[in-house]
Coordinates of C-alpha atoms in Angstrom, one line a residue:
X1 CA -31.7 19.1 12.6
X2 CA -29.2 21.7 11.9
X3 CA -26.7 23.6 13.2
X4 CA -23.4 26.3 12.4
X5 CA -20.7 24.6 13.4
X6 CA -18.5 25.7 15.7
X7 CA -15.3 24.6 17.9
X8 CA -15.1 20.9 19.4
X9 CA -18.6 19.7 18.3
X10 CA -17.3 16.8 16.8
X11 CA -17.4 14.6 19.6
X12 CA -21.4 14.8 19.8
X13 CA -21.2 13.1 15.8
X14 CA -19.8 10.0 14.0
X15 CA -16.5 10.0 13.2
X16 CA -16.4 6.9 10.1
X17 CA -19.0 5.5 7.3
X18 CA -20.4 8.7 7.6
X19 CA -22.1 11.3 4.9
X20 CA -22.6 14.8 6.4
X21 CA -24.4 17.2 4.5
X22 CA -23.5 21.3 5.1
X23 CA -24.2 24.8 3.6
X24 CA -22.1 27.7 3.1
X25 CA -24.8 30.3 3.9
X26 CA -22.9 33.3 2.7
X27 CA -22.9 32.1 -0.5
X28 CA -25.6 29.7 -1.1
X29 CA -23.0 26.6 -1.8
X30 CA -24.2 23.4 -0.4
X31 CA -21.5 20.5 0.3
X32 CA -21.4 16.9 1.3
X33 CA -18.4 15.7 3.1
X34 CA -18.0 11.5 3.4
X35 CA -15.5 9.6 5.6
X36 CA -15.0 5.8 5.0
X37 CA -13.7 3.2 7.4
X38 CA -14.5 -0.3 8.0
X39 CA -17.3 0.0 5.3
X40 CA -15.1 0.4 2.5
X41 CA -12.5 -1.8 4.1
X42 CA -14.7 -4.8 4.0
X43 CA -15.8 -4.0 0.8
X44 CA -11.9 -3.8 -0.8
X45 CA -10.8 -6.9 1.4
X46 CA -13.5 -8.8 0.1
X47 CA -11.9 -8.6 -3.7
X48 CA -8.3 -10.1 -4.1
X49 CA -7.3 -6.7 -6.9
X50 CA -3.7 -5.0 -6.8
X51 CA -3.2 -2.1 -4.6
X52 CA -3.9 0.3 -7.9
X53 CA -7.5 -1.2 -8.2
X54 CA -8.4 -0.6 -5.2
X55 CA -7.5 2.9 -4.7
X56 CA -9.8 3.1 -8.2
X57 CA -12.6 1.1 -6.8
X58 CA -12.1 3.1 -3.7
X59 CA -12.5 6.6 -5.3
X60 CA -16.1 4.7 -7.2
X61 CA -17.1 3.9 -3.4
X62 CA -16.1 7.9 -2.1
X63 CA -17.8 9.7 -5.5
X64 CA -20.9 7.6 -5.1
X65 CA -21.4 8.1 -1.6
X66 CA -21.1 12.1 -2.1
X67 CA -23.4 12.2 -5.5
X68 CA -25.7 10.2 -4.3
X69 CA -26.5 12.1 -0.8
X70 CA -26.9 15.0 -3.5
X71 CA -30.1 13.2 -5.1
X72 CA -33.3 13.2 -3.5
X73 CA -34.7 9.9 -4.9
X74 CA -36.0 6.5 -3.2
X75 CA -34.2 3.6 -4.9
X76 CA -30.5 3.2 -6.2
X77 CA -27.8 5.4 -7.1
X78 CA -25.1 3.2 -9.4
X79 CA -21.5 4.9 -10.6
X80 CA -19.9 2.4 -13.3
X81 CA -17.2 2.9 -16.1
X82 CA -16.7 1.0 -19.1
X83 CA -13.4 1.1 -21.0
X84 CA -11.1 -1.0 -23.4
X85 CA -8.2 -0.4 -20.9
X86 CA -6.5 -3.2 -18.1
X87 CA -9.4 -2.2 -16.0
X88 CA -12.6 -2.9 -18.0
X89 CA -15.1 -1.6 -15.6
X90 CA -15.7 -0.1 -12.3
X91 CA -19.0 -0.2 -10.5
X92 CA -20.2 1.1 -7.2
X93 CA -24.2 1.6 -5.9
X94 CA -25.5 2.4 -2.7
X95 CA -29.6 2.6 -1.8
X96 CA -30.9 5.7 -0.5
X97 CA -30.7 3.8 2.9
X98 CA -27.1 4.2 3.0
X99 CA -26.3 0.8 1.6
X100 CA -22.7 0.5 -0.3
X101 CA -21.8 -2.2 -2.4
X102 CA -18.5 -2.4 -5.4
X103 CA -16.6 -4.3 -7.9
X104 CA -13.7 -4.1 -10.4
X105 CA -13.6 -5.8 -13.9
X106 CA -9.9 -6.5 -14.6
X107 CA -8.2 -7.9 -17.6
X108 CA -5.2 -9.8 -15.6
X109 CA -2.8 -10.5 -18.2
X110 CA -3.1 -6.8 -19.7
X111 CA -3.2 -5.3 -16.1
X112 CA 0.1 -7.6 -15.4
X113 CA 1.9 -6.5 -18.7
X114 CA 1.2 -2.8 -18.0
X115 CA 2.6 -3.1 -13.8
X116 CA 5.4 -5.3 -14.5
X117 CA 6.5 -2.5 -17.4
X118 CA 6.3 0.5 -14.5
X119 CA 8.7 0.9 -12.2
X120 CA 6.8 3.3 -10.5
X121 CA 2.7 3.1 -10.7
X122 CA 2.3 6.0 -9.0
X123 CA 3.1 7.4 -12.3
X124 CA 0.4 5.2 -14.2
X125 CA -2.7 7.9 -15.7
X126 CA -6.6 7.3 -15.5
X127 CA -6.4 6.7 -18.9
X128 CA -3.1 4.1 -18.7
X129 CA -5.6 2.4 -16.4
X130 CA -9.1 2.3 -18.1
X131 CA -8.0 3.2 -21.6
X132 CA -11.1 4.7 -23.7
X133 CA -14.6 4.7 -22.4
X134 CA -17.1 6.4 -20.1
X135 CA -18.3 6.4 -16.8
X136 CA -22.0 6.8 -16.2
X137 CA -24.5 7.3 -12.8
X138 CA -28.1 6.1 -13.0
X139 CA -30.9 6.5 -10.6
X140 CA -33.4 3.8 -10.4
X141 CA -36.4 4.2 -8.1
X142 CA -38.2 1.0 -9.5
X143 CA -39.7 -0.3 -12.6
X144 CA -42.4 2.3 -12.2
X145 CA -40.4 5.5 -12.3
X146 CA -38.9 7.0 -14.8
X147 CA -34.7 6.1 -14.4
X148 CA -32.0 9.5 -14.8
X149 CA -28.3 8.4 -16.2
X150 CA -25.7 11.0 -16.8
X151 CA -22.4 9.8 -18.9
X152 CA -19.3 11.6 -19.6
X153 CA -16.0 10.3 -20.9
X154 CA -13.3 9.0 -19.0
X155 CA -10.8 12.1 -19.2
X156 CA -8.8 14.0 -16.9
X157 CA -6.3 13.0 -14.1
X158 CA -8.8 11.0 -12.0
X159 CA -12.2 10.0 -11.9
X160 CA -13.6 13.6 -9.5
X161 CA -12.5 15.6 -12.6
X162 CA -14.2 13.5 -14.7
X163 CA -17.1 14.0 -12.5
X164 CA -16.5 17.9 -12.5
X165 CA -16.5 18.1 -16.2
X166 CA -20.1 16.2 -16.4
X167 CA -21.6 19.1 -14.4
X168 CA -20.3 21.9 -15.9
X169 CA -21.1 20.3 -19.5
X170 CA -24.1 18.8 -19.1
X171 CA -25.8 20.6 -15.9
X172 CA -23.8 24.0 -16.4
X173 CA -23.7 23.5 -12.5
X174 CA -20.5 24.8 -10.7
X175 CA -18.7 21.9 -8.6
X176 CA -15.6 21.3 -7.0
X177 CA -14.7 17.4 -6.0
X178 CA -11.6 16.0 -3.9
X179 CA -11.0 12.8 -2.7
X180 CA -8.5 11.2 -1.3
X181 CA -8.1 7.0 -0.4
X182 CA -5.7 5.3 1.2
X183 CA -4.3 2.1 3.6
X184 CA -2.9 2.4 6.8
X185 CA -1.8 -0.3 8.8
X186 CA -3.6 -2.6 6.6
X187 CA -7.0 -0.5 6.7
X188 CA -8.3 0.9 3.9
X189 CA -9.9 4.8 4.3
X190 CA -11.6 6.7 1.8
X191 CA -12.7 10.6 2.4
X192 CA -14.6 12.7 0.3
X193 CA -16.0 16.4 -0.3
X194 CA -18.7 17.8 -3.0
X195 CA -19.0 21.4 -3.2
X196 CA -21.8 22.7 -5.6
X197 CA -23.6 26.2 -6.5
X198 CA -26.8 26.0 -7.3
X199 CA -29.1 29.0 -8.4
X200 CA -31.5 29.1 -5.8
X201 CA -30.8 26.6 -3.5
X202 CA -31.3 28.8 -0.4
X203 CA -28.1 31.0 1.9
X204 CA -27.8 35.0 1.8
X205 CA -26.3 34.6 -1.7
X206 CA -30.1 33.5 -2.8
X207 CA -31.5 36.9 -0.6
X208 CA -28.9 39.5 -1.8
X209 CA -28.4 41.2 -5.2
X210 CA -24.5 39.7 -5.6
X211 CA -23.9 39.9 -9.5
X212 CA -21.9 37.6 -11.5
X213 CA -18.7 38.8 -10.5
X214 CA -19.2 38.3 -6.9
X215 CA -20.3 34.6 -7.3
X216 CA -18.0 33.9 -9.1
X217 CA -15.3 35.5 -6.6
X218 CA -17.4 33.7 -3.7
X219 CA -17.1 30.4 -5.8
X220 CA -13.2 30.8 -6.5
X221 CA -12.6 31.6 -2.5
X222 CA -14.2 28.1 -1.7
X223 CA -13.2 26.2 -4.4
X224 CA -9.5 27.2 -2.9
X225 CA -10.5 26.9 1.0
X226 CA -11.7 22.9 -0.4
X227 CA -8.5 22.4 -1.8
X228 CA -6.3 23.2 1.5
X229 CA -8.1 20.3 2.6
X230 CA -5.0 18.0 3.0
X231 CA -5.2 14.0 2.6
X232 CA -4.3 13.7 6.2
X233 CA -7.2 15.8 7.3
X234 CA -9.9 14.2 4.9
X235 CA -8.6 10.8 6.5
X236 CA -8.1 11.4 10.1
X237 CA -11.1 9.9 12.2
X238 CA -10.0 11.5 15.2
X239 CA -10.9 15.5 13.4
X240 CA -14.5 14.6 13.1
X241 CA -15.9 15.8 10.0
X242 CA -17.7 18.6 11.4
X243 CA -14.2 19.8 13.2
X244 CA -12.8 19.6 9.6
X245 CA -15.7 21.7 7.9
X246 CA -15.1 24.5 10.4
X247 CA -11.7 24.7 10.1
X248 CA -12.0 25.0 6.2
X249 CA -14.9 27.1 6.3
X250 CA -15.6 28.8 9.4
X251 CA -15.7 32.2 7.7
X252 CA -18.4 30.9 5.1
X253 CA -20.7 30.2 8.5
X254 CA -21.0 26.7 7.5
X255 CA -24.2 25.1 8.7
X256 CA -24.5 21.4 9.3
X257 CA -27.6 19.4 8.8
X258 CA -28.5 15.9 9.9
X259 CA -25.6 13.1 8.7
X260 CA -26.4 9.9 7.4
X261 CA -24.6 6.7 8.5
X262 CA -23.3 4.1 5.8
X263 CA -22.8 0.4 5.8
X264 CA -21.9 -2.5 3.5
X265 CA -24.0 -4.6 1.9
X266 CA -24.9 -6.8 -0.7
X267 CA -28.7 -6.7 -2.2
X268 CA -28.1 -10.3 -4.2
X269 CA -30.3 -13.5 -3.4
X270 CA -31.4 -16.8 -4.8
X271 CA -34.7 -15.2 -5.7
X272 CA -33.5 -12.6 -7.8
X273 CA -31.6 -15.2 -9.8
X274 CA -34.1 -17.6 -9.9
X275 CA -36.7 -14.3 -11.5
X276 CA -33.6 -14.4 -14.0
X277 CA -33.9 -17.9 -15.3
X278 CA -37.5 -18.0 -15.1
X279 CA -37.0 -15.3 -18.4
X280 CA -34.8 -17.1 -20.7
X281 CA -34.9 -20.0 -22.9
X282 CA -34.2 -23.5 -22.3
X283 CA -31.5 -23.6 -24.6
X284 CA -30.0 -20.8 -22.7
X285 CA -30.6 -22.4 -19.1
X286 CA -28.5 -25.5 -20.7
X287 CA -26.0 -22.8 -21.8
X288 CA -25.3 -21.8 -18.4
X289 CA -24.8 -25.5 -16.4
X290 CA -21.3 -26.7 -15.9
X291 CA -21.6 -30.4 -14.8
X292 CA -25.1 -30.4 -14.9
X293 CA -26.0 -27.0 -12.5
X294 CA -25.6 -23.3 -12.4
X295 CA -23.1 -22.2 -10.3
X296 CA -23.6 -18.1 -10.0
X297 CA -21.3 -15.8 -8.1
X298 CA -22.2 -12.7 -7.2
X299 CA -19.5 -10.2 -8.4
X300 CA -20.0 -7.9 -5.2
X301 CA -19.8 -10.1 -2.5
X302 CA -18.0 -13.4 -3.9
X303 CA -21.9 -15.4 -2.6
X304 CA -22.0 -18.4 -4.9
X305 CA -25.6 -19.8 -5.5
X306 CA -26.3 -23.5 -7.1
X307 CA -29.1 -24.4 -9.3
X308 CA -29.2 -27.9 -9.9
X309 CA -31.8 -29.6 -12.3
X310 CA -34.5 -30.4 -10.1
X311 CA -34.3 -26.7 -8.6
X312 CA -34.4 -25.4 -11.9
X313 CA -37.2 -27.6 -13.4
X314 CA -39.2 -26.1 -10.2
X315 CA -38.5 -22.5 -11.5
X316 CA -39.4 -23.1 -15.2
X317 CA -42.6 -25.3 -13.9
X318 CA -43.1 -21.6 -11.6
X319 CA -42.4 -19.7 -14.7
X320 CA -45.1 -21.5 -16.6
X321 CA -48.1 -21.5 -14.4
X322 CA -47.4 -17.6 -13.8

């Protein structure tokens, strides 16, 4: 389905955990707008970080929803960083059935040391944050496809421009990113919105003979409409998304197409650990016991799984006769 927006069709879409997809068809720039409720409230409530950690972890959740609707792929899309910094590592992944899951890797005492020191962390940079490192997105549709990762360092005033700066290094691909996260009342929001240009990816910029100057002038003009996009807008679940896009855009004759609902969950289970021990040594399965079983937590969803000795002998007898 697909259809130009116009006034007051919002109320026939959803309003939260929602990717919708759109196209500027006077220019040929295609966009993905996201808007996050209880999904990415259950998912920050379900970790005990600071307040600063979770408006990180909650601009992972918001970048990966909007990259990922991007990607035409069957599998998992995964958005991690990995720095020196108070917070070590960031990770986010979502299935291309709309599946969100995330985590934080803090180092407390450093984390502690660097908020007790600011009197306002408001203040505090990306890079006072993660320090040094990089944040990479990988596509994995199964051990029999080939995998796509794209890594760019972790530079800029926020984790979208670092996203920005992959594309125009890497892809040479124009794209604009803003989001925006935030707790009200005690609930945690996220928005998001992706603009990209893509040579040939269909609208009347793809039909007529606009030179450079032009696209660029037609990029520059949305690039600025995206930005007047204010935090309370991005947020708002009562100005449905597709209320929003017209109200930016109306003048680019945006065109909706069909949106795709999210949800949280967690893809961890006793099986998938149990493929892990069958794989490594004896020795190693010894390393792991603490007195006398494995005790493994999922870092997503806090699960805890117990592998005592008679459950792993089972396993390794399993592993053998495979």
């Amino acid at each position: 389905m697909n259809d130009t927006v116009g006034e007051n069709v919002g109320s026939e879409f959803l309003k939260d955990d929602v990717i919708q997809p759109f196209l500027l068809e006077s220019t040929g720039i295609r966009g993905r707008i996201v808007r996050m409720g209880p999904t990415i409230d259950e998912i920050l409530k379900r970790h005990d970080y600071p307040q600063i950690v979770n408006e990180l972890l909650g601009e992972v959740l918001a970048l990966t929803s909007v990259l990922s609707s991007l990607m035409k792929f069957s599998g998992c899309f995964t958005l991690q960083s990995k720095s020196d910094g108070p917070v070590k590592m960031l990770v986010s992944d979502m299935t291309s059935e709309g599946v969100l899951r995330g985590c934080a890797g803090i180092d407390e005492v450093a984390l502690k040391e660097l908020l007790d020191k600011t009197e306002d962390h408001s203040t505090l940079s990306l890079t006072d944050l993660t320090g040094k490192g990089y944040i990479a997105f990988t596509v994995d549709q199964g051990e029999h496809m080939e995998r796509y990762q794209g890594i760019v360092a972790l530079e800029g005033n926020n984790l979208s421009e670092c996203i920005q700066g992959y594309f125009k290094q890497s892809d040479q691909i124009n794209t604009g990113v803003l989001v925006n996260v935030a707790q009200t009342e005690g609930r945690w929001h996220a928005g998001g919105m992706i603009l990209q240009y893509v040579p040939g990816d269909g609208g009347v910029n793809q039909q007529t003979d606009k030179d450079d100057d032009e696209i660029k002038e037609d990029w520059q003009r949305s690039m600025i409409l995206m930005s007047s996009c204010t935090e309370d807008e991005l947020l708002d679940r009562d100005l449905a998304v597709t209320d929003l896009l017209y109200r930016l855009f109306h003048e680019e004759q945006v065109r909706v197409y069909d949106q795709r609902p999210l949800k949280e969950g967690c893809r961890c289970s006793r099986e998938k650990l149990a493929n892990v021990i069958k794989t490594v040594s004896l020795e190693e399965v010894d390393s792991y016991k603490v007195d006398g079983v494995i005790d493994a937590k999922c870092e997503f969803c806090g699960r805890s799984y117990v592998f005592d000795d008679a459950a792993i002998a089972e396993i390794q007898k399993e592993a053998a006769q495979s």
